[in-house]
Coordinates of C-alpha atoms (C1' of nucleotides) in Angstrom, one line a residue:
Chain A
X42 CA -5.2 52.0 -3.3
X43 CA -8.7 52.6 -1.7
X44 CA -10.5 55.9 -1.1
X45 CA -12.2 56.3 1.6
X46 CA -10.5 56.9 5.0
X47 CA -11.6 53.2 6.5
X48 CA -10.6 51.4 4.3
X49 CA -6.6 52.7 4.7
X50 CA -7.0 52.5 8.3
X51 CA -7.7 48.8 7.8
X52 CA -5.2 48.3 5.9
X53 CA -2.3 50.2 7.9
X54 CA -3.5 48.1 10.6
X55 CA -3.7 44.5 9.2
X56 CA -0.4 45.1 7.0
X57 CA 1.7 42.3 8.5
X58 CA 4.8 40.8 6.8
X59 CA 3.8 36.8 7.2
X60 CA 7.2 36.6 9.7
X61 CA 5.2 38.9 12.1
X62 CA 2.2 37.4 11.6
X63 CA 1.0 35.3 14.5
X64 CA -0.4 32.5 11.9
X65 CA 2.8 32.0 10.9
X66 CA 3.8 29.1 11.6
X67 CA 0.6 27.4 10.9
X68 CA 0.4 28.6 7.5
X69 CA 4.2 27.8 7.2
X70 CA 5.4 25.7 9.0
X71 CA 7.7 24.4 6.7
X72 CA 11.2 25.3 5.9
X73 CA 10.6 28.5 3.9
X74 CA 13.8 31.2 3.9
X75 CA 13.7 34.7 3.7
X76 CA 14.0 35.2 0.2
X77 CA 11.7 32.5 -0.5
X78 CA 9.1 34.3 1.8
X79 CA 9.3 37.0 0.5
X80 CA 8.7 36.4 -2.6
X81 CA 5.8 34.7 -1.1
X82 CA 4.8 37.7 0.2
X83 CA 4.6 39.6 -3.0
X84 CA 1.7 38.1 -4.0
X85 CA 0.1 37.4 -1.3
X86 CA -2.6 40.6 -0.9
X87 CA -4.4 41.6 2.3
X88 CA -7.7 42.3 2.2
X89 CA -9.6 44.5 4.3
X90 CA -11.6 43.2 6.8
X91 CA -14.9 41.5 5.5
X92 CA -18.3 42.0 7.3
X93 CA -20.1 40.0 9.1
X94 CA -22.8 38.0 6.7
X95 CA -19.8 39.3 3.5
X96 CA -18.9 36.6 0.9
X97 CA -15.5 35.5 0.3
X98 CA -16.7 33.7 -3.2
X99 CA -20.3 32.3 -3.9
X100 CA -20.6 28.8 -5.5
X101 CA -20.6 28.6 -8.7
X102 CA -17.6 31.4 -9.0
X103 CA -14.5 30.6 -11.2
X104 CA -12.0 29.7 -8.5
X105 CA -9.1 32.3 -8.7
X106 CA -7.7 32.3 -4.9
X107 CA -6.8 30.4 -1.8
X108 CA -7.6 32.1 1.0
X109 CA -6.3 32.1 4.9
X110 CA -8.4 33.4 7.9
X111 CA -6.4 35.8 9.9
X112 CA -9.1 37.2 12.0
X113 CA -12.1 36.1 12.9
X114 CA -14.3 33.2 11.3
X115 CA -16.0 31.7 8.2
X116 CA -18.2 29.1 7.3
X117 CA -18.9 27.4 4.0
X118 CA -22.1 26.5 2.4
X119 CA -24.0 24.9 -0.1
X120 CA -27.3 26.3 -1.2
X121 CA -30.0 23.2 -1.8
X122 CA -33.5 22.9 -3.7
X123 CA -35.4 23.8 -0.9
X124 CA -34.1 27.2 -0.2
X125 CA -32.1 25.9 2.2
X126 CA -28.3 25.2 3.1
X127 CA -26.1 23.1 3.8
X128 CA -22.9 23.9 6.0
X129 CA -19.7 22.0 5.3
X130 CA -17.4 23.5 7.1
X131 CA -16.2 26.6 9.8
X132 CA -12.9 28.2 9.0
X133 CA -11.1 29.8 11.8
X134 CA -7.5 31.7 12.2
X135 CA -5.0 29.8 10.5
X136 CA -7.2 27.9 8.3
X137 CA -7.9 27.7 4.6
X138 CA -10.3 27.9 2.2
X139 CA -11.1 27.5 -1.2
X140 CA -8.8 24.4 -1.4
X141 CA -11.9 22.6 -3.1
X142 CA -11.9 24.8 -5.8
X143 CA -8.5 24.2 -7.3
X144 CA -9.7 20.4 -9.3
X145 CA -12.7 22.0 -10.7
X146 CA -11.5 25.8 -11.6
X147 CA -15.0 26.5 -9.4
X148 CA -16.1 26.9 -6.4
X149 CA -18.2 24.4 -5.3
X150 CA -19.7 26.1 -2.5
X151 CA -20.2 30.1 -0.9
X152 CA -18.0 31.5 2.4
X153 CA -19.5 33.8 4.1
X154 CA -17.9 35.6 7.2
X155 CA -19.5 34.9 10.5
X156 CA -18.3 37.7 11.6
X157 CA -16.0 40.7 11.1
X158 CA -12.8 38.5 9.5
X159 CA -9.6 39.6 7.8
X160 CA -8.7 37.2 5.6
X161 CA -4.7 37.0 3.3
X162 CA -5.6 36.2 -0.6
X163 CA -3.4 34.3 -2.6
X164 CA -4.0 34.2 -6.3
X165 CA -3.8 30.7 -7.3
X166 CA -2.1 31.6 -10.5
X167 CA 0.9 33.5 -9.4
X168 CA 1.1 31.0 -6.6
X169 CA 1.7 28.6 -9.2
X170 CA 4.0 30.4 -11.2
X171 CA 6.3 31.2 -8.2
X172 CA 6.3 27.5 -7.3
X173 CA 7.4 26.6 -10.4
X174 CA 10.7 28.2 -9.0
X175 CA 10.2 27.2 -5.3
X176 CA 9.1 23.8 -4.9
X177 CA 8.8 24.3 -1.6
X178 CA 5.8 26.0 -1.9
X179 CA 4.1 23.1 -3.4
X180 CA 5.3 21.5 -1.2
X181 CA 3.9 23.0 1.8
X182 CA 0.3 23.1 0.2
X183 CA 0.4 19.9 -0.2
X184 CA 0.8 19.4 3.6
X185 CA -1.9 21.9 3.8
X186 CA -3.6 19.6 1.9
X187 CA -2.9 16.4 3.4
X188 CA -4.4 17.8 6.7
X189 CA -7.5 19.3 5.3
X190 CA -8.2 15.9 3.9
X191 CA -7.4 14.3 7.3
X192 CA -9.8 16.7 9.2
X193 CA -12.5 16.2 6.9
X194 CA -11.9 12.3 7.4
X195 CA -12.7 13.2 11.4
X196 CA -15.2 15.2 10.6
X197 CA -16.7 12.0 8.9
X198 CA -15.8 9.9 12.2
X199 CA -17.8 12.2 13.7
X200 CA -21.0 12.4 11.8
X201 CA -21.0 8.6 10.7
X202 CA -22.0 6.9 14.2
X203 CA -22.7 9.3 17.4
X204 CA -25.4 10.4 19.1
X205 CA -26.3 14.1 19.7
X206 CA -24.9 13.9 22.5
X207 CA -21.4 12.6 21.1
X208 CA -21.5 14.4 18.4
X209 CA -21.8 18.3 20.0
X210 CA -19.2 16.7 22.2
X211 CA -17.0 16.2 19.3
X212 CA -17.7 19.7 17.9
X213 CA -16.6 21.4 20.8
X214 CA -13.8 19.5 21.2
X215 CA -12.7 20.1 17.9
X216 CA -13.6 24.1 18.5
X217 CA -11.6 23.9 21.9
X218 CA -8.6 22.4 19.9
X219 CA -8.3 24.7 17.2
X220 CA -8.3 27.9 19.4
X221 CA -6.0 26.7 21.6
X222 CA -3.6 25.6 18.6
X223 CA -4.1 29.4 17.7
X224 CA -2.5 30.9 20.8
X225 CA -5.9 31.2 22.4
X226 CA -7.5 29.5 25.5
X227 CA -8.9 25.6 24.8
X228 CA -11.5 26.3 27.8
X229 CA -13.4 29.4 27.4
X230 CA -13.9 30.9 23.8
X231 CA -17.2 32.8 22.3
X232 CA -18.6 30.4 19.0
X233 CA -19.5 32.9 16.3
X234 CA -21.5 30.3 14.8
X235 CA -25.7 30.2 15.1
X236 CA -27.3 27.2 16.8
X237 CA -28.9 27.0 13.6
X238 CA -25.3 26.7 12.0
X239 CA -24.3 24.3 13.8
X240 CA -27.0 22.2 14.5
X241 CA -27.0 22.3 10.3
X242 CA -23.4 21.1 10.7
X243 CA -23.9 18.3 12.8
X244 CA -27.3 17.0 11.0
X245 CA -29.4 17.7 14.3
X246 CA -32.0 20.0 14.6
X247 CA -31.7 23.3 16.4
X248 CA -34.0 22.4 19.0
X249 CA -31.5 19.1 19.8
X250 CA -28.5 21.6 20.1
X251 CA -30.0 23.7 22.1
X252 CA -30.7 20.8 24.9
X253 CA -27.9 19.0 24.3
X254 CA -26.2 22.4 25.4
X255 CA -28.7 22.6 28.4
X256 CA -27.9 19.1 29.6
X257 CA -24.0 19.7 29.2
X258 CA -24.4 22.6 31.7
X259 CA -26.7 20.7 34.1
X260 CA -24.3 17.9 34.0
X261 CA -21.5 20.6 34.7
X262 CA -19.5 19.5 31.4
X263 CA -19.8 23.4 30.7
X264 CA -21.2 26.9 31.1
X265 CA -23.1 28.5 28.4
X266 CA -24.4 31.5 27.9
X267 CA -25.5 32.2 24.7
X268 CA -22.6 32.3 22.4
X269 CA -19.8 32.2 25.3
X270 CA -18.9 28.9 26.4
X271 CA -17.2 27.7 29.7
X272 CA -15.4 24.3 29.2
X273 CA -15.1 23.0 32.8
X274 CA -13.8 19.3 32.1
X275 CA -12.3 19.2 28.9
X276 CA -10.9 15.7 29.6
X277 CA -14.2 14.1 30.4
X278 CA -15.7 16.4 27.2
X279 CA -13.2 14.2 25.0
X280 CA -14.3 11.1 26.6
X281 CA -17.6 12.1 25.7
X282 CA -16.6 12.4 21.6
X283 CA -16.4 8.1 21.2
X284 CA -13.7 8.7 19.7
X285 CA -10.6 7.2 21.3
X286 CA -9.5 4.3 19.0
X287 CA -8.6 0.7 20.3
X288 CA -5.8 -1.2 21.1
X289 CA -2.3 0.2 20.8
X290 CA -3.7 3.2 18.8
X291 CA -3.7 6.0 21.8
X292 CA -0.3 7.2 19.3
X293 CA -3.3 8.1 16.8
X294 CA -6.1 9.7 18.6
X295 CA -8.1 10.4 15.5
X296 CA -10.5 13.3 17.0
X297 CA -8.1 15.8 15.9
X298 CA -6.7 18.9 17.8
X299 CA -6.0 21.0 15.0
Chain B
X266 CA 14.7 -3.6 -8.8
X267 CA 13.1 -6.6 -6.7
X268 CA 15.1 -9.5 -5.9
X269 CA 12.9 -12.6 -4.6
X270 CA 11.0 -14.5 -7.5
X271 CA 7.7 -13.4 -6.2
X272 CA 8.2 -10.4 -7.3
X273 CA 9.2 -10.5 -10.5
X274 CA 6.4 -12.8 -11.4
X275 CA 3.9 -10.0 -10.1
X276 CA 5.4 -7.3 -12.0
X277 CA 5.5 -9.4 -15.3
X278 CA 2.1 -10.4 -14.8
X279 CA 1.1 -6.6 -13.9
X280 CA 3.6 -4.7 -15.7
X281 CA 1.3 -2.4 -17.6
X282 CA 2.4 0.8 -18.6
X283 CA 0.4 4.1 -17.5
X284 CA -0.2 5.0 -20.6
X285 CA -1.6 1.9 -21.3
X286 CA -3.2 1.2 -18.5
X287 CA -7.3 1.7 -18.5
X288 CA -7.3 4.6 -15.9
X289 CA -4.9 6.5 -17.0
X290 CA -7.3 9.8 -17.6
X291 CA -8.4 9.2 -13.7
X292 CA -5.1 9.1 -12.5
X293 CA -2.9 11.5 -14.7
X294 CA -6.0 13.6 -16.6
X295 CA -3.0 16.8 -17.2
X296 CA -0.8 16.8 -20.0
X297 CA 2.3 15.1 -18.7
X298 CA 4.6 14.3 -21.2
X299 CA 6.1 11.1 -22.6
X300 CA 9.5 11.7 -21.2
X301 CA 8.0 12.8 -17.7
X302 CA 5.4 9.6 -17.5
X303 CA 8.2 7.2 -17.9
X304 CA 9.8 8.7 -15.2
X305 CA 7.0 8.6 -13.0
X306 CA 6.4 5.1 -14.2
X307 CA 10.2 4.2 -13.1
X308 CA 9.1 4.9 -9.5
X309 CA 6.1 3.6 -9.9
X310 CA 5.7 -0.1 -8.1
X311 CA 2.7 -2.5 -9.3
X312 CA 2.1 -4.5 -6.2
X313 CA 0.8 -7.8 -6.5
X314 CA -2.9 -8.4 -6.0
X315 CA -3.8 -8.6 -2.5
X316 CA -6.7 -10.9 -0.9
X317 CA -9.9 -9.5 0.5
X318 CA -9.2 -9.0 3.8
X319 CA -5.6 -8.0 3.4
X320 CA -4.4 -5.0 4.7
X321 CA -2.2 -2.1 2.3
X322 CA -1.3 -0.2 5.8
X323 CA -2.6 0.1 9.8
X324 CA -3.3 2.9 11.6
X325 CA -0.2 4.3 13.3
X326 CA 2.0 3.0 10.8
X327 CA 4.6 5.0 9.4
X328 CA 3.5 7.0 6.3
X329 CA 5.9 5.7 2.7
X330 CA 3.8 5.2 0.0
X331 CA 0.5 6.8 -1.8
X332 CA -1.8 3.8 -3.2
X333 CA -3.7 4.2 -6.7
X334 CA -6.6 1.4 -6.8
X335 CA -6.3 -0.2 -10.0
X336 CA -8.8 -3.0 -9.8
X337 CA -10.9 -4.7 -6.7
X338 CA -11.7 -2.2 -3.6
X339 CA -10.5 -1.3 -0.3
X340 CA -12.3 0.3 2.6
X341 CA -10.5 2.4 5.3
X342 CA -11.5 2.4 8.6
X343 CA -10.4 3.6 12.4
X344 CA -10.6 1.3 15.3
X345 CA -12.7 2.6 18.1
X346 CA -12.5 1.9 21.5
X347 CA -15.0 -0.9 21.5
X348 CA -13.2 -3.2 19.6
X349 CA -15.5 -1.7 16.5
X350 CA -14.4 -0.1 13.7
X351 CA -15.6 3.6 12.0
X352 CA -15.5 3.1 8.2
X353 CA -14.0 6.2 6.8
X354 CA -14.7 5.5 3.1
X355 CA -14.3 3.2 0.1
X356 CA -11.7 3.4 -2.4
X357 CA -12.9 2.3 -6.2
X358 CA -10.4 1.7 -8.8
X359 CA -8.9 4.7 -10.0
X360 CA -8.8 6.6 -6.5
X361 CA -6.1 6.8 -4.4
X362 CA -5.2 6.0 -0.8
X363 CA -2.9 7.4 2.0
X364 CA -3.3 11.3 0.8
X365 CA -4.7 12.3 4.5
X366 CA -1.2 10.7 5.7
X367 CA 1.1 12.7 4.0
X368 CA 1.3 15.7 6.7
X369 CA 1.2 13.2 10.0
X370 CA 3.8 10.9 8.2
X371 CA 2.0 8.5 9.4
X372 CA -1.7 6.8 8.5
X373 CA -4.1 7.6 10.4
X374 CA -6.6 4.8 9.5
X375 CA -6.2 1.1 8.2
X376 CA -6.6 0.1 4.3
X377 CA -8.4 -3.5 4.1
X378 CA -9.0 -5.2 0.9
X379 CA -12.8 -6.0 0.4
X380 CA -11.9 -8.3 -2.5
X381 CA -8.9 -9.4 -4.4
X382 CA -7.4 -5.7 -5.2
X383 CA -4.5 -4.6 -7.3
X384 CA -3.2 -1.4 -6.8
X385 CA -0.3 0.9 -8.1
X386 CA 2.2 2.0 -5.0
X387 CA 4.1 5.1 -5.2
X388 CA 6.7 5.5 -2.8
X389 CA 6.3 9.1 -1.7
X390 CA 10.3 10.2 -1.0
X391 CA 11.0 8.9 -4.8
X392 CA 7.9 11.4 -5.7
X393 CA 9.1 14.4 -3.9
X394 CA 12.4 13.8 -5.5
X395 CA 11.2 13.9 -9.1
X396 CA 8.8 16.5 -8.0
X397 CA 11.4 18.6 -7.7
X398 CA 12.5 18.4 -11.3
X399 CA 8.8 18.1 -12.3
X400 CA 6.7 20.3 -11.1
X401 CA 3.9 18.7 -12.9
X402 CA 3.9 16.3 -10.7
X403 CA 3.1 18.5 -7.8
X404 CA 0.6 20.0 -9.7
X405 CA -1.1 16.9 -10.8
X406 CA -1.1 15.2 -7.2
X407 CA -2.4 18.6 -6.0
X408 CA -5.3 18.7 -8.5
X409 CA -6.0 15.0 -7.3
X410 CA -6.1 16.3 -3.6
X411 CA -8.1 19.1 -4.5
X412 CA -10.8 16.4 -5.9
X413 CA -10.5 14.5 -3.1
X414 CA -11.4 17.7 -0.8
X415 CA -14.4 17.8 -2.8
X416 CA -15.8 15.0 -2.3
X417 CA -15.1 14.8 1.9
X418 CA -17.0 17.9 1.4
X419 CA -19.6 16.1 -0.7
X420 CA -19.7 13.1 2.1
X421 CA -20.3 15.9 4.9
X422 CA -23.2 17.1 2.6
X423 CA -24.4 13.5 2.4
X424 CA -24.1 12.9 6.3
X425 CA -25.3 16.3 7.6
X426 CA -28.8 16.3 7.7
X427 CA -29.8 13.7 5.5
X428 CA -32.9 10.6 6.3
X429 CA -31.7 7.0 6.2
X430 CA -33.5 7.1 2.5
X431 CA -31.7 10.1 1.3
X432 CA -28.2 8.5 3.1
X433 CA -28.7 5.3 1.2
X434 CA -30.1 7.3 -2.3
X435 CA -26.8 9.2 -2.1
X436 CA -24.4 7.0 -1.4
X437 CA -25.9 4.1 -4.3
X438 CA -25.8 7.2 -6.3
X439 CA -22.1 8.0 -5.2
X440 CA -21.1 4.4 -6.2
X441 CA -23.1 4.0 -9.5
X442 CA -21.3 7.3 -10.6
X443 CA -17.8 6.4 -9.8
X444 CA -18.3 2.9 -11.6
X445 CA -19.5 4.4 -15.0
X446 CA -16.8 7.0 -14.9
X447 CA -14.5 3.7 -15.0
X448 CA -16.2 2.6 -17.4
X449 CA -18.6 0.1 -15.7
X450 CA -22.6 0.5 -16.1
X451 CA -23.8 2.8 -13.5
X452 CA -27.1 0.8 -13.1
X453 CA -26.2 -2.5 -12.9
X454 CA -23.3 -3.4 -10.5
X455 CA -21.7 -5.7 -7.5
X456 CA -21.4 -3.9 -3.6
X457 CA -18.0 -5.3 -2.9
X458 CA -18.7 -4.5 1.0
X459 CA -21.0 -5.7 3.5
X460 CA -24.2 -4.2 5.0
X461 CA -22.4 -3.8 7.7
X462 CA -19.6 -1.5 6.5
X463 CA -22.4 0.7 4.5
X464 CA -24.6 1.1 7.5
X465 CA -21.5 1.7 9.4
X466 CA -20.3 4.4 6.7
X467 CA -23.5 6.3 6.6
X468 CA -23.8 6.0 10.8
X469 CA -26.7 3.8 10.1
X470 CA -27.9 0.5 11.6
X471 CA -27.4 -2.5 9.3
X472 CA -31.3 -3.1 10.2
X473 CA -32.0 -0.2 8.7
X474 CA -29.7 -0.5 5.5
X475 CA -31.4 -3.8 4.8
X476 CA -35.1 -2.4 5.3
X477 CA -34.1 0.3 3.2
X478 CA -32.7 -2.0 0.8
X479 CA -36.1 -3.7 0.8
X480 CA -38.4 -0.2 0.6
X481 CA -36.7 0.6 -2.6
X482 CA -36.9 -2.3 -4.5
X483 CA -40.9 -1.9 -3.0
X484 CA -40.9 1.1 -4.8
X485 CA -39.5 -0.3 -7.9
X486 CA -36.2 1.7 -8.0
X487 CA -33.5 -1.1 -8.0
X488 CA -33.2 -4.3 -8.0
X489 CA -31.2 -5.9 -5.2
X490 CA -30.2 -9.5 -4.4
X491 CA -27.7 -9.3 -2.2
X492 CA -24.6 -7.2 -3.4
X493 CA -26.0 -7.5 -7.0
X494 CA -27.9 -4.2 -7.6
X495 CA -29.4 -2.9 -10.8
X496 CA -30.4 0.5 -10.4
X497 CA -33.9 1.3 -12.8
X498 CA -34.3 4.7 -12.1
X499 CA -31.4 6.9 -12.0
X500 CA -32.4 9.7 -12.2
X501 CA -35.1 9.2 -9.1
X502 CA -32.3 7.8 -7.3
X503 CA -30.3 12.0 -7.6
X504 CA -33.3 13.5 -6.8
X505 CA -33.9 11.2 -3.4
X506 CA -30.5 11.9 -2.6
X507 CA -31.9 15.6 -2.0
X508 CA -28.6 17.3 -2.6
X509 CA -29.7 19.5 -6.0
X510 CA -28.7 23.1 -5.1
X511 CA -31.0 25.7 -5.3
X512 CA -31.0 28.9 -7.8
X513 CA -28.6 29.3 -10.7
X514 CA -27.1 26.3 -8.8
X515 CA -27.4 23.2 -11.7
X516 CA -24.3 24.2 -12.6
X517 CA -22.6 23.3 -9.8
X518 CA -24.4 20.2 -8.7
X519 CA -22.7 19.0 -5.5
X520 CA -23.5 15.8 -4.8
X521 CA -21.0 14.4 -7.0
X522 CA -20.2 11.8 -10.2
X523 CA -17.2 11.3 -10.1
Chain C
dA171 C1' -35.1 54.1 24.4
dG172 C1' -38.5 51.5 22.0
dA173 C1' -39.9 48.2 18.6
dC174 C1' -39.1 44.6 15.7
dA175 C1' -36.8 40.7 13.8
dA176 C1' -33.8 37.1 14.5
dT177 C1' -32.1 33.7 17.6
dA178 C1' -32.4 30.7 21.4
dT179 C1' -34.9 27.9 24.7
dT180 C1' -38.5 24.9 26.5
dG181 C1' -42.4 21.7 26.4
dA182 C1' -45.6 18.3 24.2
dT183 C1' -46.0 15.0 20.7
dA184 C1' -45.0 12.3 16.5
dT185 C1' -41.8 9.9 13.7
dT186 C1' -37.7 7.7 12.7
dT187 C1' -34.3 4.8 13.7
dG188 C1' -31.9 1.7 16.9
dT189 C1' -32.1 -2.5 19.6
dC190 C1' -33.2 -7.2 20.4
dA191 C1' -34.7 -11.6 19.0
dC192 C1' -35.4 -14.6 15.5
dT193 C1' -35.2 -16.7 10.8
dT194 C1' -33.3 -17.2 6.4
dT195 C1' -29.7 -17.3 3.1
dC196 C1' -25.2 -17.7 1.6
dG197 C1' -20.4 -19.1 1.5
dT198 C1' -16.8 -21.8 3.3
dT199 C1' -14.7 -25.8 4.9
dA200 C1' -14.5 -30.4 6.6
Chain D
dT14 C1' -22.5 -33.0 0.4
dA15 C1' -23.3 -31.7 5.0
dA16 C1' -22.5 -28.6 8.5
dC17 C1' -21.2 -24.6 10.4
dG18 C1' -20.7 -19.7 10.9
dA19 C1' -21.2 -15.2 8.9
dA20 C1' -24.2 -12.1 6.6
dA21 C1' -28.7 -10.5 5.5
dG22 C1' -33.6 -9.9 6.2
dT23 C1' -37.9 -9.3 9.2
dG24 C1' -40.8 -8.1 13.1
dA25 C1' -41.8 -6.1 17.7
dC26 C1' -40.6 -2.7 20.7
dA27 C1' -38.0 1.0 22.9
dA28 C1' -35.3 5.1 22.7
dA29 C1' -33.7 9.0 20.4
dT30 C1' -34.5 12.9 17.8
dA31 C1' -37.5 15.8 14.8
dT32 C1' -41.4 18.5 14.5
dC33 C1' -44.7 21.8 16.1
dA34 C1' -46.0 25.4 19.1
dA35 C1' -45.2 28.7 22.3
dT36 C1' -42.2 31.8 24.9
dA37 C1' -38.0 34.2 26.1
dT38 C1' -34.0 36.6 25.0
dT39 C1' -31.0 39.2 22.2
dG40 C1' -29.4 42.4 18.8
dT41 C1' -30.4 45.9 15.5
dC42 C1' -32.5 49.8 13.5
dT43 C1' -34.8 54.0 13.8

DNA sequence: AGACAATATTGATATTTGTCACTTTCGTTA
DNA sequence: TAACGAAAGTGACAAATATCAATATTGTCT
């Protein structure tokens, strides 16, 4: 139990049985009964809200947790040589991370919290232990899984060929998609991320971002302002990704929603 | 059991046991025991080898097998709209296929043979099944995910900001690794795929894969002649790739070997 | 509120890479 | 073996993006 009065204010607040929480069936959406879940439940621990510019883990860190974003937003990094780094990845509501971590025992690069987040925590150990029982449980990671490794396949679609131009597109698209999945609206959402961020991302520099962003709103794709963002034609700003495979392969629209 | 003659001839020509066969510590590294690996092995089916050009599975196919590379190489790739193709990454032997598919249930890219390839097929209903009395199993295709995750993460880092030198560096470096962890020489090797699919993975032009090509072997790094390479300094090559992490960060060097 | 630091935007210029056109080499098939 | 088409290499040029420099805006701290 913490001390001081914030912390059990925070915790009050964010205590949410996984059936009431509004991830729930992104983290689990899978055939899970009650008992199952609550077992579940009993070891996975809520953590107080995070700071902006906290850590989750740093590189480097023996790997003891998976963790799920509740609230708010993460990104992972890797420190290089020239002081540097190296983003690989934003996590928002609904999302994992630490899923790299599990092969090695390590983490293999920091999270940091873009801004104030409220994250769930579950120790991989115990998590192991109980599936041991519940197969399910594997089972549903490894759907987790499955779909991390497919995003991270888009995300390669999307750095490998475009243009600046396509590939902001494709961020934002991919942005759009994920909030809306999460209950929120697809056209209008605030990106906690810095131009710096994401220009990092996206292997363009800042300045590029930045006019790319200008030229969007001239073109009336979008309105920005800062970190709020207006999508005005969201159709025309997936058209704009490149990504739309060939013939007869509409069923598998690989710039992904989710 | 198969019924046509075809079959049978593959499997006695290809019939060789996991624990016999040469990358057994790549795809089963946990301590699975005799009992369990026959098991496994019961489900397992060696395919016969397929010609380069040959496809293991389309896009938008219906997700039934995972695919473990067991000599040759395969390349999977997404149709685009203009009749192109995105190259999503190369599978060496000892890696597997068709992990990203397990969530859709369907593949989301196409697996094309870039030379005569034999690979191991595991159909994944049989898995889950034995799964269930084995949760080893789980835990061993979770690790191999887990790896996989990595090294998406590791292709981001490569794509993300990097020069057409420091694209080509890394991914040379990428492939000299994963052969000498098979056991090959990681100087002196055969690229089983065309300029065209590297520039194509590392959203370059072929142009400018070839002129790079041509600047190293300036330079006196490799060798090349063709898809022959022999690499003469390696350890040039890792530091042109640009991906060393900065402080206290050797121990978790990212851009990875295996 | 004021001041400072961080972040974002804009413009001018340099560099890199892509595109186009052509040549050479290789591999396959008749 | 010859002939063809595909793949690879090279050069000239154009286009895209990075870099550098300056300014504007925002957020934060006191």
């Amino acid at each position: 139990m913490s001390k001081n009065k914030d912390t059990v204010v925070s915790l009050s607040k964010h205590k949410i049985a996984c059936k009431d929480c509004s991830l729930f069936q992104i983290c689990l959406p899978v055939g899970i009964n009650g008992e199952e879940l609550e077992r579940l439940e009993q070891i996975i621990q809520r953590r107080r809200p995070v700071k902006r510019g906290d850590h989750l883990y740093h590189g480097g860190e023996p790997f003891r947790s998976i963790y799920a974003v509740r609230s708010g937003s993460v990104k992972s990094y890797v420190p290089t040589k020239n002081g540097n780094e190296q983003v690989t990845g934003f996590h928002l509501p609904g999302e994992l991370l630490g899923l790299d971590a599990i092969n090695n025992k390590m983490h293999s690069c920091s999270a940091k919290a873009l801004e104030t987040t409220s994250v769930c925590e579950i120790p991989y150990d115990e998590f192991e232990l109980l599936s041991n029982e519940l197969p399910v449980l594997h089972r549903q990671l490894i759907m987790l899984m499955s779909k991390e490794i497919f995003e991270e396949e888009t995300h390669t679609l999307l750095l490998g060929k475009k243009s600046a131009e396509e590939r902001l597109a494709a961020y934002l698209f991919s942005i759009s998609s994920r909030y809306h999945r999460r209950g929120f609206s697809a056209s209008e959402f605030y990106l906690s991320m810095s131009r710096n961020d994401i220009g990092n991302y996206l292997g363009l520099a800042v300045e590029t971002v930045s006019r790319m962003f200008t030229r969007f709103q001239e073109e009336g794709l979008l309105s920005v302002e800062r970190k709020h963002i207006v999508i005005h034609d969201l159709e025309r700003l997936k058209m704009m990704t490149g990504a739309v495979p060939g013939k007869g392969g509409e069923q598998f629209f690989c710039l992904r929603s989710s």
